[in-house]
Coordinates of C-alpha atoms in Angstrom, one line a residue:
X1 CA 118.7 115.9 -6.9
X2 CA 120.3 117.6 -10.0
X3 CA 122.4 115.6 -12.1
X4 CA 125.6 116.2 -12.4
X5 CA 127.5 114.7 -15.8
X6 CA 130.1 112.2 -14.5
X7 CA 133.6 114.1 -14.9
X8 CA 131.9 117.0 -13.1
X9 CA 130.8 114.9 -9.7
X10 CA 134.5 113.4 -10.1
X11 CA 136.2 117.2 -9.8
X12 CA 133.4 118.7 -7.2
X13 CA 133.2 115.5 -5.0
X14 CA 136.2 115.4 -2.9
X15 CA 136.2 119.2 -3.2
X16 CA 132.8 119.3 -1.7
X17 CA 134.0 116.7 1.1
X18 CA 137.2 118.5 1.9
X19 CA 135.4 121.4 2.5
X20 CA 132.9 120.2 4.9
X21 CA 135.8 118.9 7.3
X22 CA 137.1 122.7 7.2
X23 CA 134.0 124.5 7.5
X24 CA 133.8 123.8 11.5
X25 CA 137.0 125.6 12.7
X26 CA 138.4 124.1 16.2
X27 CA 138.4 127.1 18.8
X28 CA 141.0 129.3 19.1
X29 CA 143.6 128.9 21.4
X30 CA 143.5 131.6 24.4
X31 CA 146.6 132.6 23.5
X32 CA 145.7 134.2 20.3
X33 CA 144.4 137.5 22.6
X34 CA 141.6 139.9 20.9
X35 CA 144.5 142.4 20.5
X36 CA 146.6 139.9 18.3
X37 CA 143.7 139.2 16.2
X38 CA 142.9 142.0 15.3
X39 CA 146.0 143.8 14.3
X40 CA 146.8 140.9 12.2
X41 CA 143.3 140.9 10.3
X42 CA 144.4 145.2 9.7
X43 CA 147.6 143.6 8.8
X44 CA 146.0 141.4 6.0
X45 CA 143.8 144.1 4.8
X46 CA 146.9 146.9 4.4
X47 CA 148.8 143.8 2.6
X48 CA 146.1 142.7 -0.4
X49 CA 145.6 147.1 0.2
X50 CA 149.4 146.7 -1.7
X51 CA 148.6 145.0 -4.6
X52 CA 144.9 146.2 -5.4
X53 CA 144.8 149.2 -5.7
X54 CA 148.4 150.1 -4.7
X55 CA 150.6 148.1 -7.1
X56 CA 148.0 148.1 -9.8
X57 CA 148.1 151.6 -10.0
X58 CA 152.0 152.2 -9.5
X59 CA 152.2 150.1 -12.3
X60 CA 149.6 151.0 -14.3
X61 CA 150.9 154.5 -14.3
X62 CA 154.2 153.7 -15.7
X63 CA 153.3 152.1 -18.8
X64 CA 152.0 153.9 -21.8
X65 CA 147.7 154.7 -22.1
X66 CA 146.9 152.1 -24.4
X67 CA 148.1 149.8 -22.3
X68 CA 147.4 150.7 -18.5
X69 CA 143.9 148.8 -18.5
X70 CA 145.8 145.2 -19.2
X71 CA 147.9 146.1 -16.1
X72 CA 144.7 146.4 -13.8
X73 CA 143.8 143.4 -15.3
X74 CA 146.7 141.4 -14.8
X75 CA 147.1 142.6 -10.9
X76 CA 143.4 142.0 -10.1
X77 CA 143.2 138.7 -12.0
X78 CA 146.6 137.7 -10.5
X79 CA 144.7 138.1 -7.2
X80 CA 141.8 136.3 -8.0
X81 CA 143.7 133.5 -9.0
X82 CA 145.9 132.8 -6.4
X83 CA 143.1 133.2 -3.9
X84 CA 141.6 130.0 -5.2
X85 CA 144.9 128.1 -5.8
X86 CA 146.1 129.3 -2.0
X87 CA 142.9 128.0 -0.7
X88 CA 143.1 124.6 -2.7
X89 CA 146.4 123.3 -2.2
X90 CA 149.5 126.7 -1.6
X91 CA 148.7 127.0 1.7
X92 CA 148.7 123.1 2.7
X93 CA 151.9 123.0 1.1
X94 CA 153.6 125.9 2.3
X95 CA 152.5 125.6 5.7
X96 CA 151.3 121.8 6.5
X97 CA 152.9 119.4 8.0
X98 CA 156.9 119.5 7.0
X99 CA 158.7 116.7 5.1
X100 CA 161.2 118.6 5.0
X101 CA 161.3 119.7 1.3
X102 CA 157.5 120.4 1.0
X103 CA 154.5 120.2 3.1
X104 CA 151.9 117.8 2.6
X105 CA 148.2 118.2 1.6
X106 CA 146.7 117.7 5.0
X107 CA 145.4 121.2 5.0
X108 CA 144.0 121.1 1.2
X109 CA 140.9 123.5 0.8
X110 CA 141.5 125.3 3.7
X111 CA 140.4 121.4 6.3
X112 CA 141.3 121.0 10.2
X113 CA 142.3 125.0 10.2
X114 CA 142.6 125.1 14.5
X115 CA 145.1 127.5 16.5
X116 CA 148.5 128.6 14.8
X117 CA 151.1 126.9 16.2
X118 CA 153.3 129.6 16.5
X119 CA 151.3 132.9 17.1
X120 CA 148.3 131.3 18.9
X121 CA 146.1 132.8 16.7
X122 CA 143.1 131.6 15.0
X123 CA 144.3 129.9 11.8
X124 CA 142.2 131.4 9.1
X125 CA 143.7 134.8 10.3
X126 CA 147.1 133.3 9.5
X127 CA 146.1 132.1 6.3
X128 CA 144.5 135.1 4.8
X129 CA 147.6 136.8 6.0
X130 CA 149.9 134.6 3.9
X131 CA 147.6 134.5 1.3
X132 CA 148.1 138.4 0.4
X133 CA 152.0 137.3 0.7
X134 CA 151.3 134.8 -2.2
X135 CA 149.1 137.3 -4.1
X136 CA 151.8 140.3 -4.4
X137 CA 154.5 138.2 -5.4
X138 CA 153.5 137.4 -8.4
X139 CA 151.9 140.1 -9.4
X140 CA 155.4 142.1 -8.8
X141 CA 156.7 139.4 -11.5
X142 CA 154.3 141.0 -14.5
X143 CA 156.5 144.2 -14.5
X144 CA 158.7 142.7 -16.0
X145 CA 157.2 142.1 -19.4
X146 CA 153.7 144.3 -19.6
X147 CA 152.9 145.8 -23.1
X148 CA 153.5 142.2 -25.0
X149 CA 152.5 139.3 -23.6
X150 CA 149.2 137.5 -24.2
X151 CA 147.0 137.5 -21.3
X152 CA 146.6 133.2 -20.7
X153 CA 150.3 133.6 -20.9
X154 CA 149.9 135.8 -17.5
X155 CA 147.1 133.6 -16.0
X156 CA 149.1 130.0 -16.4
X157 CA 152.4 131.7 -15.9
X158 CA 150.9 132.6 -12.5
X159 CA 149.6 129.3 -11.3
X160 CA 152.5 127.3 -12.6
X161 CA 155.4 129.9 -11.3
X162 CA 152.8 130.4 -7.6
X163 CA 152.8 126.5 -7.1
X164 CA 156.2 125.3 -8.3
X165 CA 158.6 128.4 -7.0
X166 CA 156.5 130.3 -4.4
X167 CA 155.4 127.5 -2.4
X168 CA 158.3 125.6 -2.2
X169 CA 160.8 128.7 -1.2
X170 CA 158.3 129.4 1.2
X171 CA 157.9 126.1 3.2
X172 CA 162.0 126.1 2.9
X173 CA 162.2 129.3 4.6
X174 CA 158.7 130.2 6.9
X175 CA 157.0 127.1 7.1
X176 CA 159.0 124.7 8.9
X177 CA 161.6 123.4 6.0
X178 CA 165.3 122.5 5.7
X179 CA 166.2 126.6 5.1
X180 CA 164.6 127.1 8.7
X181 CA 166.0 124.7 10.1
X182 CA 169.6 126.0 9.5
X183 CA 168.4 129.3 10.8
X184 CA 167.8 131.4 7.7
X185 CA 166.3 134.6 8.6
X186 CA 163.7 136.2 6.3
X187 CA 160.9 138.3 8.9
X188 CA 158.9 139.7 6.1
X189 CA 159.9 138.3 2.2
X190 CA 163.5 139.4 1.3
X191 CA 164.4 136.3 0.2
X192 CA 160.7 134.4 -0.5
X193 CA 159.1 137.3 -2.3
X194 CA 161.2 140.2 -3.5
X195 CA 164.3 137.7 -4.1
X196 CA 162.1 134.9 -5.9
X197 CA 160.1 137.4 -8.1
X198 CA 163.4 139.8 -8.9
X199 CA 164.9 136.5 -10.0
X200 CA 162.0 135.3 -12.3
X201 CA 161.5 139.3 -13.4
X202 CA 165.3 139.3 -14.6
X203 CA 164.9 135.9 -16.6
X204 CA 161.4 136.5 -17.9
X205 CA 162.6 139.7 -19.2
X206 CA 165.6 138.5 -20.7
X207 CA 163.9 135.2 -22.6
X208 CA 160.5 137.2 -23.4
X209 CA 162.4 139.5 -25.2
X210 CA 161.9 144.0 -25.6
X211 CA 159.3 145.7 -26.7
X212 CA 159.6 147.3 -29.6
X213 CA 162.0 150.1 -29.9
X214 CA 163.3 149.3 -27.0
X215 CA 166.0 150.9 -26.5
X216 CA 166.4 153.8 -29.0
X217 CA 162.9 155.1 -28.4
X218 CA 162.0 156.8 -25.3
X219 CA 158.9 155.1 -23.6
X220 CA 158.0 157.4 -20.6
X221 CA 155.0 156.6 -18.2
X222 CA 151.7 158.0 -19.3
X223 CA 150.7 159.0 -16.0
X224 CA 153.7 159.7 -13.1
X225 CA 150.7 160.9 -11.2
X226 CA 148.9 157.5 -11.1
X227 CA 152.4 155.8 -9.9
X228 CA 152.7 158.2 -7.0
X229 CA 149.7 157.6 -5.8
X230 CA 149.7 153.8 -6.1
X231 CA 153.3 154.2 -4.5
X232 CA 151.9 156.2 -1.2
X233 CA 149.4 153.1 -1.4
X234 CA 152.1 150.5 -1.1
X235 CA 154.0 152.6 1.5
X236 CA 151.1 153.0 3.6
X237 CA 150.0 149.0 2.9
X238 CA 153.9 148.0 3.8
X239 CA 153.2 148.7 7.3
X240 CA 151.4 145.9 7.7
X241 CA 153.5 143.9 5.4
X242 CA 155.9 144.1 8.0
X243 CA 154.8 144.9 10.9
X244 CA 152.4 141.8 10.8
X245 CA 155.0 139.9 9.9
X246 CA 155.6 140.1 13.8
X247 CA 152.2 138.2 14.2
X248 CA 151.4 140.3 17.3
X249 CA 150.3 143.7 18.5
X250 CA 153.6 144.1 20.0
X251 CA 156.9 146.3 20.6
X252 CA 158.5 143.6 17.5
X253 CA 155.7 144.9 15.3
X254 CA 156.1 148.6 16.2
X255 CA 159.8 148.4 15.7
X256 CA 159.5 146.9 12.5
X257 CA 157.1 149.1 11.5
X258 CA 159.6 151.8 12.7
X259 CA 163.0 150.7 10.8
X260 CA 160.5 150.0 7.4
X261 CA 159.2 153.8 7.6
X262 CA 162.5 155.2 7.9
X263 CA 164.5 153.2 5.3
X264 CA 161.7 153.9 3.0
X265 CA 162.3 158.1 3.8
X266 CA 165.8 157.1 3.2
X267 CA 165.7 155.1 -0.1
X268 CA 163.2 158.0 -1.3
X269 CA 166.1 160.9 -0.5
X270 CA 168.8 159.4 -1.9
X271 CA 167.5 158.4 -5.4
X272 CA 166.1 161.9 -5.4
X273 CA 170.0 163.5 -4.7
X274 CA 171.7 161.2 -7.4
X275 CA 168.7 161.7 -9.9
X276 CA 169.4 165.7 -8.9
X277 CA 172.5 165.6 -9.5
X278 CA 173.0 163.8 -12.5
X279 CA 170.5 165.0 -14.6
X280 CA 169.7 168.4 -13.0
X281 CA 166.0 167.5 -12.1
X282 CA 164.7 165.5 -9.4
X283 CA 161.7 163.5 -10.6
X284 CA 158.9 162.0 -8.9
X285 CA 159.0 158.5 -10.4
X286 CA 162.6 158.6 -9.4
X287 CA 161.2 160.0 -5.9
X288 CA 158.8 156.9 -5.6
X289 CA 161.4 154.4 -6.6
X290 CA 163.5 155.0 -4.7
X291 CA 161.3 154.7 -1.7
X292 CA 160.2 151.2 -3.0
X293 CA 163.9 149.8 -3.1
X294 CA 163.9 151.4 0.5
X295 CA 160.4 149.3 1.5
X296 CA 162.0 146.1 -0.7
X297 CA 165.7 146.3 1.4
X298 CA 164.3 146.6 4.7
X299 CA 162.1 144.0 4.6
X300 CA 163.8 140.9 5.6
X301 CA 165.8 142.6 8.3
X302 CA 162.5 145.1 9.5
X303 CA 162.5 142.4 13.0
X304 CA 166.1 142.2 14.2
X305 CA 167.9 145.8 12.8
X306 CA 167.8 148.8 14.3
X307 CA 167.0 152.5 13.1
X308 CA 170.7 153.3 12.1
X309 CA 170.6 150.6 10.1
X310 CA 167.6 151.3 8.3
X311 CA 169.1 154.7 7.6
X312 CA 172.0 152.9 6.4
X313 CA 170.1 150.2 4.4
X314 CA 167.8 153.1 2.5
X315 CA 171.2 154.8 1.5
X316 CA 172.2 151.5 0.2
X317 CA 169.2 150.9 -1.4
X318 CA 169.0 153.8 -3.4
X319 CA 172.6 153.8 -4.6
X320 CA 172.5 150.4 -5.3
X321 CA 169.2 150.1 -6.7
X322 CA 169.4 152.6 -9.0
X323 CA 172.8 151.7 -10.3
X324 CA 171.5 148.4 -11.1
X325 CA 168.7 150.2 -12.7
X326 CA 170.4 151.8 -15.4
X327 CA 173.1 148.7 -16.0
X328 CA 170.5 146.4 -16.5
X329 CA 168.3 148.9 -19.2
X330 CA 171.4 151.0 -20.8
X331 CA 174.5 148.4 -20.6
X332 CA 172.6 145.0 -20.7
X333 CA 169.8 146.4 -22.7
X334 CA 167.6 144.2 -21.2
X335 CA 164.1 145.4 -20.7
X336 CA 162.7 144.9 -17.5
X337 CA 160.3 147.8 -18.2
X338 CA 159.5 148.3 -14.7
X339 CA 162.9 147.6 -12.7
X340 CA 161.6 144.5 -10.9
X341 CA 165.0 143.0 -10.6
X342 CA 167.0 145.8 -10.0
X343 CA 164.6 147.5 -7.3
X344 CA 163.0 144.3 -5.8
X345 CA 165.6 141.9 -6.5
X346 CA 168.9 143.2 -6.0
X347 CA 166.8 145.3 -2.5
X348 CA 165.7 141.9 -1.7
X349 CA 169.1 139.9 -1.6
X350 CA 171.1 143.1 -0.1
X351 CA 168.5 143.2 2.7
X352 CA 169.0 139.9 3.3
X353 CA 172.6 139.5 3.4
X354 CA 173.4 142.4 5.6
X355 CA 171.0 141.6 8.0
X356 CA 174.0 139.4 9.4
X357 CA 175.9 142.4 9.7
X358 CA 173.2 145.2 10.8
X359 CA 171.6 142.6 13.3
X360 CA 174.3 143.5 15.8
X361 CA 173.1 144.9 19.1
X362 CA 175.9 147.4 18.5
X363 CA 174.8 149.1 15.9
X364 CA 170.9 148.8 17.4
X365 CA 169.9 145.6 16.3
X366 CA 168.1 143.1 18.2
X367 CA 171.2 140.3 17.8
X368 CA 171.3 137.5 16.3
X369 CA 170.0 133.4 17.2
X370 CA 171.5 131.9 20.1
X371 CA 174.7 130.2 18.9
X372 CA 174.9 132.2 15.8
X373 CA 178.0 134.4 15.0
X374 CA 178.1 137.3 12.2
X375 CA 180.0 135.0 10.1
X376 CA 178.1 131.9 10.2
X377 CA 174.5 133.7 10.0
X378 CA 176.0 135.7 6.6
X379 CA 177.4 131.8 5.3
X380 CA 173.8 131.2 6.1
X381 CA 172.1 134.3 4.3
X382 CA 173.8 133.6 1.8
X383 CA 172.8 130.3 1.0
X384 CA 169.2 130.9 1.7
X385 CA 169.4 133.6 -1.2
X386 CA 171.0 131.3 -3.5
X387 CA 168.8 128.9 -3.0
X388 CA 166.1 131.0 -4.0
X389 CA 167.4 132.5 -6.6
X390 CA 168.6 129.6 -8.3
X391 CA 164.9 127.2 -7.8
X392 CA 162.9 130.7 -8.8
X393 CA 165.3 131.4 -12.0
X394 CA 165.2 127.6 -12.7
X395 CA 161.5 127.2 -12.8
X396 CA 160.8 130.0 -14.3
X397 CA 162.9 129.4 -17.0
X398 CA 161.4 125.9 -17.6
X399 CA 158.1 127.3 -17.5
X400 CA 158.5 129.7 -19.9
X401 CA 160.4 127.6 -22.3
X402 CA 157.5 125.1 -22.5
X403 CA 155.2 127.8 -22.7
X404 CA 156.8 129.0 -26.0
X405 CA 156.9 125.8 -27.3
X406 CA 153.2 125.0 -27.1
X407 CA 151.3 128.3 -27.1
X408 CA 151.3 132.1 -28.4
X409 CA 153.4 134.0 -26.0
X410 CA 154.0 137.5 -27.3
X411 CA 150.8 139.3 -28.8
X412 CA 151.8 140.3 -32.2
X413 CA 153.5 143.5 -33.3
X414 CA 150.2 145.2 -34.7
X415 CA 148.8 144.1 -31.2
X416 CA 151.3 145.7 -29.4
X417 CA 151.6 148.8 -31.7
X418 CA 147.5 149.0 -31.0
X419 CA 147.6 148.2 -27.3
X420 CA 146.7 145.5 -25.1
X421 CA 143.5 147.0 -24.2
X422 CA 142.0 147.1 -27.0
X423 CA 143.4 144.2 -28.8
X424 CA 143.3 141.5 -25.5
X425 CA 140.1 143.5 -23.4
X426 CA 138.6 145.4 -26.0
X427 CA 138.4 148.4 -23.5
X428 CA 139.9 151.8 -23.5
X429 CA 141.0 153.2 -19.9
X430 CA 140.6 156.7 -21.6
X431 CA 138.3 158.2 -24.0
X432 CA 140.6 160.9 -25.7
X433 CA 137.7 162.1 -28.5

């Protein structure tokens, strides 16, 4: 037997024992057809498709050369790491047995997976699923401040923000907590992603601090062409974002599918007009935005509205959005270099709020819960975003404050004058000899 030095069997051993007791899955219940399975494992794969290589590269294209290597980095690492974390304790917290405020660790390393509850289908497929949920949120937060931050800054910022915001908002609103229980509605992450990480974007931005020269000099992206193409990525991967969120091969997840496709068109066109019209020229960063605030407004509502309202909510999104856009940069002068709050965020909460209004089987949606009126489910929406908003902002604050106070945030201003990846990876993306 190899030895093992004492503090190492004390980590590995109930690691090693939990996951024995999850390795033998219990059989799926009938339920959970061949069908079902199936489109939710094509759903997983188009979600993690959204982050790696989709967001990587939308993001990677709008920062400046030297520094679009440590954006890879940060999305792919992101990834890795809340993979494991998921696995070890997120998912048994999110989605484990309720006490109401927080699930408990019944389900720690991935133990006793069985049948969904819900959806009937095999467990494993539901947690994978969830897991890419967990994976892009964070990773949407890191626009917010790339070009001057230290990489472990990104790393711990990640596990403490994933475990102490993410999981909680989402056992409050998907996985059996008090937010469910009044009837918040959230289908595919309005309020539990794009509201959480536009909140934490928005704070992090503002306590982090510019980059320099921000905002007298102009700090275009290196490479628009990189961005569209991660963009057509995400719209492509969004599909399943939201039309598994439906958790069956059905008319729901066709529909959704439907409403999140045309909002999308819709947020695209209109950014494109007001960009047009404003400065002369239509551009294609403006193009792809705008179709992400479409994607990030549509999201929570993709199961219950209707196509006119999808029209209607990518108008919105791309007026809206890109109003916020420019107040946040040019009248607040704070830099969230990549407009996390004001497309994500402020797309997130609008989706969210009007789905009380847009949910109407008049105007084509698929109505609202039993007992619920248009008043009391907005009272209701409302909250629900509140809440988030407030526990995301608030933790990520605290995080970030202790951070600062015990370790190197920012890189320092030769760093970021050099790039991060050559100073933090020691890698070029291009050789320009």
């Amino acid at each position: 037997m190899i030895r093992l030095p004492a503090l190492a069997r004390a980590v590995l051993t109930p690691v090693l024992v939990l996951a024995s007791t999850g390795t033998a899955l219990a059989a799926p219940d009938p339920a959970a057809t061949a069908g079902n399975t199936a489109w939710m494992l094509t759903a997983t794969v188009l979600v993690l498709f959204m982050t790696l290589p989709g967001l990587a590269l939308f993001y990677g294209g709008l920062v400046q050369a030297r520094n679009v290597l440590s954006v890879l980095m940060h999305c792919f690492a992101i990834c890795c790491l809340v993979s494991i974390l998921w696995a070890a304790a997120g998912y048994s917290l999110a989605f484990g047995d309720s006490l109401g405020w927080i699930g408990t660790l019944s389900k720690s390393f991935l133990a006793g997976l069985g049948a969904h509850e819900q959806s009937g289908l095999p467990e494993n497929v539901f947690v994978i699923f969830q897991m890419t949920f967990a994976i892009i949120t964070p990773a949407l937060i890191i626009g917010a401040f790339p070009e001057r931050v230290t990489f472990p800054f990104v790393l711990i910022f990640t596990a403490a923000w994933l475990m102490l915001a993410y999981v909680p908002i989402a056992h409050w609103v998907w996985g059996g907590g008090w937010l469910a229980a009044m009837g918040v509605i959230d289908f595919a992450g309005g309020i539990v992603v794009h509201t959480s990480a536009g909140i934490a974007a928005l704070i992090s931005a503002m306590l982090i601090g510019a980059r320099r020269g921000f905002p007298h000099h102009v700090m275009p992206p290196h490479n628009p062409g990189m961005t569209m193409a991660g963009a057509a990525m995400l719209w492509v991967g969004w599909f399943g974002f939201n039309g598994g969120s439906a958790l069956a091969a059905d008319s729901n997840a066709g529909q959704a599918i439907l409403v999140t496709h045309l909002a999308a068109s819709c947020g695209a066109v209109t950014w494109m007009v007001i960009e047009w019209l404003r400065f002369g020229k239509p551009s294609s960063v403006g193009l792809v935005t705008g179709m992400v605030a479409g994607l990030a407004t549509i999201t929570p509502a993709a199961g219950v509205v209707g196509p006119v309202g999808a029209l209607i909510y990518g108008v919105l999104a791309g007026i809206l959005c890109f109003s916020v856009t420019r107040y946040i940069k040019f009248t607040l002068r704070i830099d969230d270099s990549l407009d996390v709050f004001a497309v994500h965020g402020v797309g997130g909460i609008l989706g969210s709020i009007l789905l009380a209004i847009f949910a109407s089987p008049a105007l084509g949606g698929a109505g609202l819960p039993e007992g619920a009126t248009m008043g009391s489910q907005l009272i209701v929406q409302l909250i629900g975003v509140g809440v988030a908003a407030l526990w995301s902002g608030l933790v990520t604050m605290v995080v970030l404050v202790v951070y600062r106070a015990t370790y190197r945030l920012r890189v320092s201003q030769e760093e970021e004058h050099d790039g991060l990846d050559l100073t933090a990876h020691g890698e070029r993306a291009y050789d320009l000899k």
